[in-house]
Amino acid sequence: MNAVRGVHHLALNTDDMKMTIDFYAGVLGMPLIHAMRVPAGLGTGPKNRGNPPFENLRHYFFDMGNDSTIAFFEIPKGAKPHGDRNAIATMQHLAVATSAGGAADLLDRLTRAGVENSGPIETFPGLLSIYFYDPNGIRLEFAWRPVDVARDIHVI
């Protein structure tokens, strides 16, 4: 029995929460389900539990489905540089599972919003993906199987 059930939330950073809400809720259709501020003392104080080192940050959560969320801390503008997604210990991209119908809807949403994307490409046999960037420069991927195929693991 696997004790791990999946991703509860992935916490990322933005310096423009409105832009992030507009993109994730408006363009991608991920509802904003929780909004909070990091409580006093948890940013720079001794009780910091891994939050970014700033006080009173907004921390918003968007529903990705299946009990998974993507969350954003709003870092003060200019307080930190943009990261290098290809550096060690950074996130290169986030791949989110969808269905063939969901992929068609998402591609339509991206197109209507003018978001440049790869269009559907076969990433390996039996799996299609669409790659694009959010307004923060975070690389995203939607991945799906065009038909109901066995979920064999292939080692390349």
PDB file of C-alpha atoms in Angstrom:
ATOM      1  CA  MET A   1       0.000   0.000   0.000  1.00  0.00           C
ATOM      2  CA  ASN A   2       1.386   3.377  -1.019  1.00  0.00           C
ATOM      3  CA  ALA A   3       1.187   5.927   1.800  1.00  0.00           C
ATOM      4  CA  VAL A   4       1.408   8.823  -0.671  1.00  0.00           C
ATOM      5  CA  ARG A   5      -1.902   9.749  -2.323  1.00  0.00           C
ATOM      6  CA  GLY A   6      -0.863  12.641  -4.544  1.00  0.00           C
ATOM      7  CA  VAL A   7      -0.203  16.361  -4.432  1.00  0.00           C
ATOM      8  CA  HIS A   8      -2.214  18.333  -1.868  1.00  0.00           C
ATOM      9  CA  HIS A   9      -0.874  21.683  -3.060  1.00  0.00           C
ATOM     10  CA  LEU A  10       2.057  23.134  -4.881  1.00  0.00           C
ATOM     11  CA  ALA A  11       3.106  26.543  -3.516  1.00  0.00           C
ATOM     12  CA  LEU A  12       4.568  28.982  -6.053  1.00  0.00           C
ATOM     13  CA  ASN A  13       5.346  32.687  -6.003  1.00  0.00           C
ATOM     14  CA  THR A  14       3.978  35.698  -7.864  1.00  0.00           C
ATOM     15  CA  ASP A  15       4.476  39.432  -7.496  1.00  0.00           C
ATOM     16  CA  ASP A  16       1.059  40.208  -9.002  1.00  0.00           C
ATOM     17  CA  MET A  17      -1.827  38.313  -7.419  1.00  0.00           C
ATOM     18  CA  LYS A  18      -4.524  39.960  -9.576  1.00  0.00           C
ATOM     19  CA  MET A  19      -2.743  38.886 -12.768  1.00  0.00           C
ATOM     20  CA  THR A  20      -2.363  35.373 -11.314  1.00  0.00           C
ATOM     21  CA  ILE A  21      -6.049  35.157 -10.341  1.00  0.00           C
ATOM     22  CA  ASP A  22      -7.102  36.405 -13.775  1.00  0.00           C
ATOM     23  CA  PHE A  23      -4.985  33.713 -15.448  1.00  0.00           C
ATOM     24  CA  TYR A  24      -5.594  30.665 -13.234  1.00  0.00           C
ATOM     25  CA  ALA A  25      -9.287  31.301 -12.503  1.00  0.00           C
ATOM     26  CA  GLY A  26     -10.223  33.242 -15.642  1.00  0.00           C
ATOM     27  CA  VAL A  27      -8.185  31.635 -18.419  1.00  0.00           C
ATOM     28  CA  LEU A  28      -7.564  28.123 -17.053  1.00  0.00           C
ATOM     29  CA  GLY A  29     -10.861  27.821 -15.159  1.00  0.00           C
ATOM     30  CA  MET A  30      -9.304  26.787 -11.834  1.00  0.00           C
ATOM     31  CA  PRO A  31     -11.597  28.290  -9.184  1.00  0.00           C
ATOM     32  CA  LEU A  32     -10.052  30.377  -6.412  1.00  0.00           C
ATOM     33  CA  ILE A  33     -11.112  28.371  -3.349  1.00  0.00           C
ATOM     34  CA  HIS A  34      -9.169  29.885  -0.460  1.00  0.00           C
ATOM     35  CA  ALA A  35      -7.552  33.254   0.209  1.00  0.00           C
ATOM     36  CA  MET A  36      -5.588  34.106   3.319  1.00  0.00           C
ATOM     37  CA  ARG A  37      -2.739  36.193   4.663  1.00  0.00           C
ATOM     38  CA  VAL A  38       0.231  34.516   6.279  1.00  0.00           C
ATOM     39  CA  PRO A  39      -0.256  35.193  10.019  1.00  0.00           C
ATOM     40  CA  ALA A  40       2.066  37.666  11.744  1.00  0.00           C
ATOM     41  CA  GLY A  41       5.323  36.116  12.938  1.00  0.00           C
ATOM     42  CA  LEU A  42       5.282  33.279  10.411  1.00  0.00           C
ATOM     43  CA  GLY A  43       7.168  35.178   7.715  1.00  0.00           C
ATOM     44  CA  THR A  44      10.280  36.442   9.428  1.00  0.00           C
ATOM     45  CA  GLY A  45       9.776  35.298  13.009  1.00  0.00           C
ATOM     46  CA  PRO A  46      11.099  32.177  14.736  1.00  0.00           C
ATOM     47  CA  LYS A  47       7.831  30.348  14.003  1.00  0.00           C
ATOM     48  CA  ASN A  48       8.361  30.471  10.226  1.00  0.00           C
ATOM     49  CA  ARG A  49       7.333  27.067   8.913  1.00  0.00           C
ATOM     50  CA  GLY A  50       8.796  27.393   5.447  1.00  0.00           C
ATOM     51  CA  ASN A  51       6.870  30.416   4.194  1.00  0.00           C
ATOM     52  CA  PRO A  52       8.675  33.064   2.140  1.00  0.00           C
ATOM     53  CA  PRO A  53      10.580  35.430   4.481  1.00  0.00           C
ATOM     54  CA  PHE A  54       8.062  38.295   4.420  1.00  0.00           C
ATOM     55  CA  GLU A  55       5.244  39.263   6.760  1.00  0.00           C
ATOM     56  CA  ASN A  56       1.556  39.560   5.867  1.00  0.00           C
ATOM     57  CA  LEU A  57       1.790  37.870   2.445  1.00  0.00           C
ATOM     58  CA  ARG A  58      -1.322  36.938   0.530  1.00  0.00           C
ATOM     59  CA  HIS A  59      -1.525  33.169  -0.016  1.00  0.00           C
ATOM     60  CA  TYR A  60      -4.230  32.043  -2.494  1.00  0.00           C
ATOM     61  CA  PHE A  61      -5.284  28.530  -3.534  1.00  0.00           C
ATOM     62  CA  PHE A  62      -6.807  27.406  -6.852  1.00  0.00           C
ATOM     63  CA  ASP A  63      -8.625  24.086  -7.328  1.00  0.00           C
ATOM     64  CA  MET A  64      -6.941  21.746  -9.843  1.00  0.00           C
ATOM     65  CA  GLY A  65      -9.451  18.925  -9.232  1.00  0.00           C
ATOM     66  CA  ASN A  66      -9.107  15.567  -7.475  1.00  0.00           C
ATOM     67  CA  ASP A  67      -8.183  17.159  -4.124  1.00  0.00           C
ATOM     68  CA  SER A  68      -5.155  18.975  -5.625  1.00  0.00           C
ATOM     69  CA  THR A  69      -4.565  22.707  -5.468  1.00  0.00           C
ATOM     70  CA  ILE A  70      -2.002  25.162  -6.751  1.00  0.00           C
ATOM     71  CA  ALA A  71      -1.188  27.999  -4.368  1.00  0.00           C
ATOM     72  CA  PHE A  72       0.593  31.311  -4.769  1.00  0.00           C
ATOM     73  CA  PHE A  73       2.353  33.566  -2.288  1.00  0.00           C
ATOM     74  CA  GLU A  74       2.422  37.207  -3.368  1.00  0.00           C
ATOM     75  CA  ILE A  75       6.033  38.344  -2.951  1.00  0.00           C
ATOM     76  CA  PRO A  76       6.509  42.146  -2.756  1.00  0.00           C
ATOM     77  CA  LYS A  77       7.390  43.573  -6.202  1.00  0.00           C
ATOM     78  CA  GLY A  78      11.158  43.735  -6.694  1.00  0.00           C
ATOM     79  CA  ALA A  79      11.961  41.890  -3.451  1.00  0.00           C
ATOM     80  CA  LYS A  80      13.240  38.746  -5.202  1.00  0.00           C
ATOM     81  CA  PRO A  81      14.553  38.042  -8.710  1.00  0.00           C
ATOM     82  CA  HIS A  82      12.826  35.718 -11.146  1.00  0.00           C
ATOM     83  CA  GLY A  83      14.157  32.167 -10.872  1.00  0.00           C
ATOM     84  CA  ASP A  84      15.896  29.989 -13.417  1.00  0.00           C
ATOM     85  CA  ARG A  85      13.567  27.039 -14.074  1.00  0.00           C
ATOM     86  CA  ASN A  86      16.550  24.965 -15.269  1.00  0.00           C
ATOM     87  CA  ALA A  87      18.682  25.399 -12.146  1.00  0.00           C
ATOM     88  CA  ILE A  88      19.165  22.625  -9.594  1.00  0.00           C
ATOM     89  CA  ALA A  89      16.471  22.528  -6.866  1.00  0.00           C
ATOM     90  CA  THR A  90      13.982  24.559  -8.911  1.00  0.00           C
ATOM     91  CA  MET A  91      10.775  23.531 -10.644  1.00  0.00           C
ATOM     92  CA  GLN A  92      11.317  23.064 -14.380  1.00  0.00           C
ATOM     93  CA  HIS A  93       7.591  22.847 -15.176  1.00  0.00           C
ATOM     94  CA  LEU A  94       4.281  21.664 -13.785  1.00  0.00           C
ATOM     95  CA  ALA A  95       2.384  18.984 -15.721  1.00  0.00           C
ATOM     96  CA  VAL A  96      -1.323  18.746 -14.928  1.00  0.00           C
ATOM     97  CA  ALA A  97      -3.443  15.749 -15.976  1.00  0.00           C
ATOM     98  CA  THR A  98      -6.591  16.308 -18.005  1.00  0.00           C
ATOM     99  CA  SER A  99      -8.879  14.357 -20.342  1.00  0.00           C
ATOM    100  CA  ALA A 100      -9.205  14.645 -24.121  1.00  0.00           C
ATOM    101  CA  GLY A 101     -12.324  16.797 -23.670  1.00  0.00           C
ATOM    102  CA  GLY A 102     -10.626  18.876 -20.987  1.00  0.00           C
ATOM    103  CA  ALA A 103      -7.630  19.394 -23.265  1.00  0.00           C
ATOM    104  CA  ALA A 104      -9.873  20.673 -26.069  1.00  0.00           C
ATOM    105  CA  ASP A 105     -11.511  23.117 -23.643  1.00  0.00           C
ATOM    106  CA  LEU A 106      -8.155  24.257 -22.269  1.00  0.00           C
ATOM    107  CA  LEU A 107      -6.675  24.739 -25.742  1.00  0.00           C
ATOM    108  CA  ASP A 108      -9.712  26.833 -26.670  1.00  0.00           C
ATOM    109  CA  ARG A 109      -9.299  28.907 -23.477  1.00  0.00           C
ATOM    110  CA  LEU A 110      -5.597  29.479 -24.199  1.00  0.00           C
ATOM    111  CA  THR A 111      -6.329  30.435 -27.816  1.00  0.00           C
ATOM    112  CA  ARG A 112      -9.115  32.877 -26.862  1.00  0.00           C
ATOM    113  CA  ALA A 113      -6.812  34.480 -24.269  1.00  0.00           C
ATOM    114  CA  GLY A 114      -3.973  34.796 -26.811  1.00  0.00           C
ATOM    115  CA  VAL A 115      -1.654  32.547 -24.788  1.00  0.00           C
ATOM    116  CA  GLU A 116       1.124  31.168 -26.979  1.00  0.00           C
ATOM    117  CA  ASN A 117       1.303  27.384 -26.683  1.00  0.00           C
ATOM    118  CA  SER A 118       2.798  24.324 -28.326  1.00  0.00           C
ATOM    119  CA  GLY A 119      -0.572  22.932 -29.399  1.00  0.00           C
ATOM    120  CA  PRO A 120      -1.040  19.206 -28.872  1.00  0.00           C
ATOM    121  CA  ILE A 121       2.194  17.272 -29.289  1.00  0.00           C
ATOM    122  CA  GLU A 122       2.925  13.616 -28.623  1.00  0.00           C
ATOM    123  CA  THR A 123       5.382  13.572 -25.727  1.00  0.00           C
ATOM    124  CA  PHE A 124       5.669   9.780 -25.802  1.00  0.00           C
ATOM    125  CA  PRO A 125       3.500   7.031 -27.288  1.00  0.00           C
ATOM    126  CA  GLY A 126      -0.069   7.378 -26.054  1.00  0.00           C
ATOM    127  CA  LEU A 127       0.374  10.728 -24.305  1.00  0.00           C
ATOM    128  CA  LEU A 128      -0.361  14.182 -25.694  1.00  0.00           C
ATOM    129  CA  SER A 129       0.671  17.478 -24.120  1.00  0.00           C
ATOM    130  CA  ILE A 130       0.255  21.216 -24.524  1.00  0.00           C
ATOM    131  CA  TYR A 131       3.052  23.432 -23.164  1.00  0.00           C
ATOM    132  CA  PHE A 132       2.740  27.138 -22.349  1.00  0.00           C
ATOM    133  CA  TYR A 133       3.799  29.779 -19.814  1.00  0.00           C
ATOM    134  CA  ASP A 134       1.697  31.569 -17.238  1.00  0.00           C
ATOM    135  CA  PRO A 135       2.100  35.361 -16.863  1.00  0.00           C
ATOM    136  CA  ASN A 136       4.677  34.811 -14.089  1.00  0.00           C
ATOM    137  CA  GLY A 137       6.930  32.891 -16.489  1.00  0.00           C
ATOM    138  CA  ILE A 138       6.070  29.509 -14.957  1.00  0.00           C
ATOM    139  CA  ARG A 139       6.114  26.742 -17.574  1.00  0.00           C
ATOM    140  CA  LEU A 140       2.953  24.614 -17.527  1.00  0.00           C
ATOM    141  CA  GLU A 141       1.872  21.469 -19.340  1.00  0.00           C
ATOM    142  CA  PHE A 142      -1.505  19.807 -19.762  1.00  0.00           C
ATOM    143  CA  ALA A 143      -1.136  16.084 -20.449  1.00  0.00           C
ATOM    144  CA  TRP A 144      -3.722  13.494 -21.463  1.00  0.00           C
ATOM    145  CA  ARG A 145      -4.233  10.186 -23.184  1.00  0.00           C
ATOM    146  CA  PRO A 146      -6.299  10.594 -26.367  1.00  0.00           C
ATOM    147  CA  VAL A 147      -7.847   7.154 -25.879  1.00  0.00           C
ATOM    148  CA  ASP A 148      -8.381   4.950 -22.862  1.00  0.00           C
ATOM    149  CA  VAL A 149      -5.160   2.941 -22.834  1.00  0.00           C
ATOM    150  CA  ALA A 150      -3.494   0.855 -20.157  1.00  0.00           C
ATOM    151  CA  ARG A 151      -1.330   2.876 -17.800  1.00  0.00           C
ATOM    152  CA  ASP A 152       1.853   0.908 -18.318  1.00  0.00           C
ATOM    153  CA  ILE A 153       5.062   2.490 -17.106  1.00  0.00           C
ATOM    154  CA  HIS A 154       7.709   2.618 -19.790  1.00  0.00           C
ATOM    155  CA  VAL A 155      11.335   3.100 -18.798  1.00  0.00           C
ATOM    156  CA  ILE A 156      13.245   4.950 -21.485  1.00  0.00           C
TER     157      ILE A 156
END
